[in-house]
Amino acid sequence: MVDYESVLIKHKFKFKKSLGQNFIYDDELLDEIAAAGGADNATVVEIGAGAGTLSRAIAKRAKKLNSFEIDETLFPVLEETLEGLDNVQLFSNNVLELGIETVDTLIGEPYIVIANLPYYITTPLIFFFLRSELCGSITCLVQKEVAERICSYGGGDFGALSASVQAVAEPKIVRIIKSWDFNPQPEVDSALIRLDRKSGTAFSDALDKFFKDCFAQKRKTLVNNLTAAGIAKPDITAALEKLGFAPTARAEELGADGLMKLGKELGRV
Ligand code: SAM
């Protein structure tokens, strides 16, 4: 067992709110996250090693762990907390700046993501890995409210975020994690979610634009939203009719799969 808090104090580490630094120390919870993500014998990518708490739990189960951390003041801490684990490789890059093709090339084989994500870039990171050719699943901690939107299949929470994720992955909430499990304690509870990629699909700029256009004004019909985005009205009504949807349908009535079909019919995704 590693006493993470003592190592952080020894290295005079100062938490940076701007980097979303909320660490978890509970070994049982950390192991549960690693197991829920499917770490066993897998090649894993972690964003935000922090003090190496989740990294250790993952590395114990994984074939290989590639962990990214941008706060270099954590490197002396990580040197200590990850000592003796020879299947861990640390990177100091910001993956978002590297680009997904470079990350895929760097990892070089199918992988999964397991992470306690920094909150300020949760959704960009999720969509970043949903574009990957090699990433099979993403298991991560996100704010509870974001998790509920991602995993909503209808009703008020269902929107562009839910549909965009569900077009290329099957999301589910594994469990809720209370704010007191983090240090420092954030204001809101979190949820552990797992997104399993649908084979043969990947997120793209075209998909992003089409889904945002569909939900541009949630109360308006698809015909209204998509004509405002420059698609000819007769094309939209014809496509909706062909797919068996009413010409007055709103985006949420089609669900992610229906919207994907509509996007394909209109040549937009
Ligand atoms: N994995 C640790 C844990 O569970 O205790 C730390 C999680 S903490 C919520 C998020 C970590 O991500 C922080 O250590 C932060 O410095 C790091 N981070 C923030 N932005 C990052 C980025 N763009 N790339 C890599 N790491 C980042």
Short mmCIF file of C-alpha atoms and ligand atoms in Angstrom, two decimals:
data_model
loop_
_atom_site.label_atom_id
_atom_site.label_comp_id
_atom_site.label_asym_id
_atom_site.label_seq_id
_atom_site.Cartn_x
_atom_site.Cartn_y
_atom_site.Cartn_z
CA MET A 1 0.00 0.00 0.00
CA VAL A 2 1.24 3.46 -0.90
CA ASP A 3 0.51 6.44 1.36
CA TYR A 4 -0.22 8.89 -1.47
CA GLU A 5 -1.03 11.82 0.78
CA SER A 6 2.32 11.59 2.59
CA VAL A 7 4.20 11.44 -0.72
CA LEU A 8 2.33 14.54 -1.96
CA ILE A 9 3.12 16.41 1.28
CA LYS A 10 6.77 15.34 1.11
CA HIS A 11 7.04 16.86 -2.38
CA LYS A 12 5.16 20.01 -1.25
CA PHE A 13 2.53 19.42 -3.93
CA LYS A 14 -0.10 22.16 -4.33
CA PHE A 15 -3.46 21.18 -5.87
CA LYS A 16 -4.41 23.18 -8.96
CA LYS A 17 -8.14 23.67 -9.39
CA SER A 18 -7.52 24.94 -12.93
CA LEU A 19 -6.25 21.46 -13.90
CA GLY A 20 -9.24 19.65 -12.37
CA GLN A 21 -7.11 18.03 -9.68
CA ASN A 22 -9.44 15.97 -7.47
CA PHE A 23 -7.66 12.80 -6.45
CA ILE A 24 -9.03 9.48 -5.18
CA TYR A 25 -7.07 7.54 -2.53
CA ASP A 26 -9.47 4.69 -1.68
CA ASP A 27 -7.74 1.52 -2.96
CA GLU A 28 -10.95 -0.52 -3.08
CA LEU A 29 -12.74 2.11 -5.17
CA LEU A 30 -9.73 2.52 -7.45
CA ASP A 31 -9.59 -1.23 -8.07
CA GLU A 32 -13.32 -1.26 -8.77
CA ILE A 33 -12.84 1.46 -11.43
CA ALA A 34 -9.96 -0.45 -13.05
CA ALA A 35 -12.01 -3.66 -13.10
CA ALA A 36 -15.15 -1.95 -14.45
CA GLY A 37 -13.07 -0.53 -17.30
CA GLY A 38 -11.85 -4.01 -18.26
CA ALA A 39 -8.19 -3.38 -17.40
CA ASP A 40 -7.30 -7.09 -17.11
CA ASN A 41 -4.50 -7.86 -19.60
CA ALA A 42 -5.45 -4.81 -21.67
CA THR A 43 -3.46 -1.95 -23.12
CA VAL A 44 -4.82 1.05 -21.26
CA VAL A 45 -4.58 4.80 -21.76
CA GLU A 46 -5.13 7.03 -18.73
CA ILE A 47 -5.56 10.80 -18.90
CA GLY A 48 -4.39 12.54 -15.74
CA ALA A 49 -2.16 10.29 -13.65
CA GLY A 50 -2.32 12.68 -10.70
CA ALA A 51 -0.50 11.05 -7.79
CA GLY A 52 -0.64 7.68 -9.57
CA THR A 53 -3.50 6.31 -7.48
CA LEU A 54 -5.69 5.00 -10.30
CA SER A 55 -2.58 4.35 -12.40
CA ARG A 56 -1.37 1.79 -9.80
CA ALA A 57 -4.76 0.07 -9.68
CA ILE A 58 -4.87 -0.17 -13.48
CA ALA A 59 -1.22 -1.25 -13.85
CA LYS A 60 -1.73 -4.16 -11.44
CA ARG A 61 -4.29 -5.64 -13.84
CA ALA A 62 -3.19 -4.35 -17.26
CA LYS A 63 -0.72 -5.60 -19.82
CA LYS A 64 0.45 -2.03 -20.38
CA LEU A 65 -0.54 1.41 -19.07
CA ASN A 66 0.18 4.61 -20.99
CA SER A 67 -0.58 7.50 -18.70
CA PHE A 68 -0.68 11.19 -19.63
CA GLU A 69 -0.17 13.94 -17.04
CA ILE A 70 0.49 17.59 -17.88
CA ASP A 71 1.40 18.85 -14.40
CA GLU A 72 5.14 18.26 -14.26
CA THR A 73 5.26 18.99 -10.51
CA LEU A 74 3.60 15.56 -10.15
CA PHE A 75 6.45 13.69 -11.84
CA PRO A 76 8.66 13.32 -8.71
CA VAL A 77 5.55 12.09 -6.88
CA LEU A 78 4.78 9.59 -9.64
CA GLU A 79 8.37 8.35 -9.67
CA GLU A 80 7.82 7.27 -6.08
CA THR A 81 4.22 6.03 -6.17
CA LEU A 82 4.66 4.02 -9.38
CA GLU A 83 8.03 2.57 -8.41
CA GLY A 84 8.40 -1.12 -9.26
CA LEU A 85 5.68 -1.13 -11.93
CA ASP A 86 7.50 -1.87 -15.18
CA ASN A 87 4.41 -1.83 -17.41
CA VAL A 88 3.73 1.90 -17.00
CA GLN A 89 4.82 4.58 -19.44
CA LEU A 90 4.30 8.23 -18.51
CA PHE A 91 3.80 11.04 -21.02
CA SER A 92 3.82 14.75 -20.22
CA ASN A 93 1.85 15.75 -23.33
CA ASN A 94 -1.60 17.21 -23.55
CA VAL A 95 -3.31 14.56 -25.71
CA LEU A 96 -5.73 17.12 -27.14
CA GLU A 97 -2.77 18.99 -28.64
CA LEU A 98 -1.18 15.79 -29.96
CA GLY A 99 -4.26 14.84 -31.98
CA ILE A 100 -5.92 11.43 -32.05
CA GLU A 101 -3.94 10.06 -35.02
CA THR A 102 -0.67 10.74 -33.18
CA VAL A 103 -2.01 9.16 -29.97
CA ASP A 104 -3.16 6.07 -31.90
CA THR A 105 0.26 5.81 -33.59
CA LEU A 106 2.01 6.24 -30.24
CA ILE A 107 0.00 3.43 -28.61
CA GLY A 108 0.20 1.29 -31.75
CA GLU A 109 -2.39 -1.38 -30.83
CA PRO A 110 -6.05 -1.62 -29.74
CA TYR A 111 -6.52 0.03 -26.35
CA ILE A 112 -9.09 1.15 -23.82
CA VAL A 113 -9.29 4.38 -21.83
CA ILE A 114 -9.74 4.38 -18.06
CA ALA A 115 -9.56 7.74 -16.30
CA ASN A 116 -10.66 10.04 -13.54
CA LEU A 117 -10.91 12.89 -16.01
CA PRO A 118 -10.08 16.53 -15.28
CA TYR A 119 -13.57 18.10 -15.25
CA TYR A 120 -12.76 21.15 -17.34
CA ILE A 121 -12.13 19.01 -20.46
CA THR A 122 -14.36 15.97 -19.86
CA THR A 123 -16.48 16.18 -23.01
CA PRO A 124 -13.66 17.19 -25.41
CA LEU A 125 -11.65 14.20 -24.13
CA ILE A 126 -14.56 11.79 -24.57
CA PHE A 127 -15.16 12.95 -28.15
CA PHE A 128 -11.42 12.92 -28.80
CA PHE A 129 -11.24 9.18 -28.05
CA LEU A 130 -14.54 8.47 -29.85
CA ARG A 131 -12.69 9.52 -33.02
CA SER A 132 -9.96 6.93 -32.49
CA GLU A 133 -9.46 3.94 -34.78
CA LEU A 134 -8.03 1.87 -31.92
CA CYS A 135 -9.93 2.83 -28.78
CA GLY A 136 -12.51 0.16 -27.90
CA SER A 137 -14.04 1.65 -24.76
CA ILE A 138 -13.85 4.64 -22.45
CA THR A 139 -14.46 4.21 -18.73
CA CYS A 140 -14.28 7.47 -16.87
CA LEU A 141 -15.46 9.56 -13.98
CA VAL A 142 -17.50 12.57 -14.98
CA GLN A 143 -19.83 14.95 -13.17
CA LYS A 144 -23.09 13.12 -12.38
CA GLU A 145 -25.17 15.56 -14.39
CA VAL A 146 -22.98 15.08 -17.50
CA ALA A 147 -23.22 11.29 -17.05
CA GLU A 148 -27.00 11.50 -16.92
CA ARG A 149 -27.11 13.52 -20.13
CA ILE A 150 -24.71 11.17 -21.94
CA CYS A 151 -26.68 8.10 -20.85
CA SER A 152 -30.19 9.51 -21.43
CA TYR A 153 -32.25 7.75 -24.10
CA GLY A 154 -35.22 10.15 -23.99
CA GLY A 155 -36.86 12.94 -22.04
CA GLY A 156 -35.45 16.30 -21.02
CA ASP A 157 -31.84 15.14 -20.64
CA PHE A 158 -31.64 13.74 -24.18
CA GLY A 159 -29.90 16.19 -26.50
CA ALA A 160 -26.98 16.70 -28.86
CA LEU A 161 -24.52 15.33 -26.28
CA SER A 162 -26.48 12.09 -25.69
CA ALA A 163 -27.20 11.54 -29.39
CA SER A 164 -23.60 12.24 -30.48
CA VAL A 165 -22.16 9.75 -27.99
CA GLN A 166 -24.86 7.13 -28.61
CA ALA A 167 -24.33 7.33 -32.39
CA VAL A 168 -20.89 5.74 -31.99
CA ALA A 169 -20.95 4.10 -28.54
CA GLU A 170 -23.20 2.40 -26.01
CA PRO A 171 -22.97 4.37 -22.77
CA LYS A 172 -23.98 3.21 -19.32
CA ILE A 173 -23.64 4.51 -15.77
CA VAL A 174 -21.67 1.96 -13.74
CA ARG A 175 -22.18 3.70 -10.39
CA ILE A 176 -22.45 7.04 -8.65
CA ILE A 177 -19.39 8.23 -6.72
CA LYS A 178 -19.99 10.71 -3.94
CA SER A 179 -18.04 13.97 -3.79
CA TRP A 180 -16.46 12.96 -0.45
CA ASP A 181 -14.51 10.20 -2.21
CA PHE A 182 -12.32 12.90 -3.84
CA ASN A 183 -9.61 15.07 -2.40
CA PRO A 184 -10.07 18.02 -2.46
CA GLN A 185 -13.82 17.45 -2.37
CA PRO A 186 -15.61 18.89 -5.43
CA GLU A 187 -19.01 20.57 -5.15
CA VAL A 188 -20.94 17.89 -7.02
CA ASP A 189 -21.16 14.09 -7.09
CA SER A 190 -19.65 12.11 -9.96
CA ALA A 191 -20.56 9.02 -11.92
CA LEU A 192 -18.41 6.26 -13.32
CA ILE A 193 -19.53 5.71 -16.89
CA ARG A 194 -18.46 3.18 -19.48
CA LEU A 195 -18.82 3.80 -23.22
CA ASP A 196 -18.40 0.77 -25.46
CA ARG A 197 -17.63 1.70 -29.05
CA LYS A 198 -20.01 0.46 -31.74
CA SER A 199 -17.93 -1.35 -34.32
CA GLY A 200 -17.39 0.37 -37.64
CA THR A 201 -18.31 3.82 -36.36
CA ALA A 202 -16.23 6.80 -35.33
CA PHE A 203 -17.04 10.34 -34.33
CA SER A 204 -16.21 13.00 -36.93
CA ASP A 205 -16.55 16.74 -37.62
CA ALA A 206 -19.43 16.02 -40.02
CA LEU A 207 -21.29 14.03 -37.37
CA ASP A 208 -20.62 16.72 -34.78
CA LYS A 209 -22.06 19.44 -37.04
CA PHE A 210 -25.09 17.41 -38.12
CA PHE A 211 -26.11 16.49 -34.56
CA LYS A 212 -25.62 20.07 -33.34
CA ASP A 213 -27.76 21.32 -36.26
CA CYS A 214 -30.51 18.78 -35.44
CA PHE A 215 -30.74 20.06 -31.86
CA ALA A 216 -29.96 23.75 -32.61
CA GLN A 217 -33.33 24.78 -31.17
CA LYS A 218 -34.68 21.87 -29.17
CA ARG A 219 -38.35 22.85 -29.40
CA LYS A 220 -38.27 23.25 -33.16
CA THR A 221 -38.87 20.47 -35.67
CA LEU A 222 -36.02 18.81 -37.52
CA VAL A 223 -37.28 20.40 -40.73
CA ASN A 224 -36.93 23.87 -39.19
CA ASN A 225 -33.54 23.24 -37.60
CA LEU A 226 -32.03 21.61 -40.67
CA THR A 227 -33.38 24.17 -43.17
CA ALA A 228 -31.80 26.85 -40.95
CA ALA A 229 -28.54 24.91 -41.36
CA GLY A 230 -28.83 25.17 -45.14
CA ILE A 231 -30.40 21.83 -46.12
CA ALA A 232 -33.24 22.04 -48.65
CA LYS A 233 -36.66 21.48 -47.06
CA PRO A 234 -37.93 19.00 -49.71
CA ASP A 235 -34.81 16.86 -49.14
CA ILE A 236 -35.47 16.74 -45.40
CA THR A 237 -39.17 15.89 -45.68
CA ALA A 238 -38.41 13.22 -48.30
CA ALA A 239 -35.72 11.66 -46.11
CA LEU A 240 -37.98 11.69 -43.03
CA GLU A 241 -40.80 10.06 -45.00
CA LYS A 242 -38.50 7.39 -46.44
CA LEU A 243 -37.34 6.51 -42.91
CA GLY A 244 -40.93 6.40 -41.60
CA PHE A 245 -40.78 9.56 -39.46
CA ALA A 246 -43.38 12.34 -39.37
CA PRO A 247 -42.48 15.59 -41.17
CA THR A 248 -43.13 17.37 -37.87
CA ALA A 249 -40.69 15.18 -35.89
CA ARG A 250 -38.26 16.75 -33.42
CA ALA A 251 -34.69 15.47 -33.08
CA GLU A 252 -35.31 13.63 -29.80
CA GLU A 253 -38.12 11.57 -31.37
CA LEU A 254 -35.65 9.89 -33.76
CA GLY A 255 -33.08 8.89 -31.14
CA ALA A 256 -29.37 8.55 -31.98
CA ASP A 257 -29.86 5.70 -34.47
CA GLY A 258 -32.70 7.46 -36.31
CA LEU A 259 -30.65 10.66 -36.54
CA MET A 260 -27.67 8.69 -37.90
CA LYS A 261 -29.94 7.19 -40.58
CA LEU A 262 -31.28 10.65 -41.42
CA GLY A 263 -27.75 12.06 -41.62
CA LYS A 264 -26.74 9.26 -43.99
CA GLU A 265 -29.87 9.72 -46.11
CA LEU A 266 -29.03 13.42 -46.45
CA GLY A 267 -25.35 12.69 -47.13
CA ARG A 268 -24.26 14.66 -44.08
CA VAL A 269 -22.48 12.06 -41.94
N1 SAM B 1 -5.93 9.82 -11.71
C1 SAM B 1 -5.80 10.61 -10.52
C2 SAM B 1 -6.79 10.15 -9.47
O1 SAM B 1 -7.78 9.49 -9.86
O2 SAM B 1 -6.60 10.44 -8.30
C3 SAM B 1 -5.96 12.11 -10.79
C4 SAM B 1 -7.26 12.53 -11.42
S1 SAM B 1 -7.51 14.27 -11.46
C5 SAM B 1 -9.29 14.32 -11.53
C6 SAM B 1 -7.13 14.74 -13.13
C7 SAM B 1 -5.65 14.82 -13.47
O3 SAM B 1 -5.54 15.21 -14.85
C8 SAM B 1 -4.84 15.87 -12.71
O4 SAM B 1 -3.70 15.26 -12.17
C9 SAM B 1 -4.45 16.92 -13.76
O5 SAM B 1 -3.21 17.53 -13.51
C10 SAM B 1 -4.44 16.10 -15.01
N2 SAM B 1 -4.70 16.86 -16.25
C11 SAM B 1 -5.41 17.99 -16.41
N3 SAM B 1 -5.45 18.34 -17.70
C12 SAM B 1 -4.76 17.39 -18.38
C13 SAM B 1 -4.45 17.18 -19.76
N4 SAM B 1 -4.85 18.03 -20.70
N5 SAM B 1 -3.73 16.09 -20.09
C14 SAM B 1 -3.29 15.22 -19.15
N6 SAM B 1 -3.55 15.37 -17.84
C15 SAM B 1 -4.28 16.43 -17.46
#
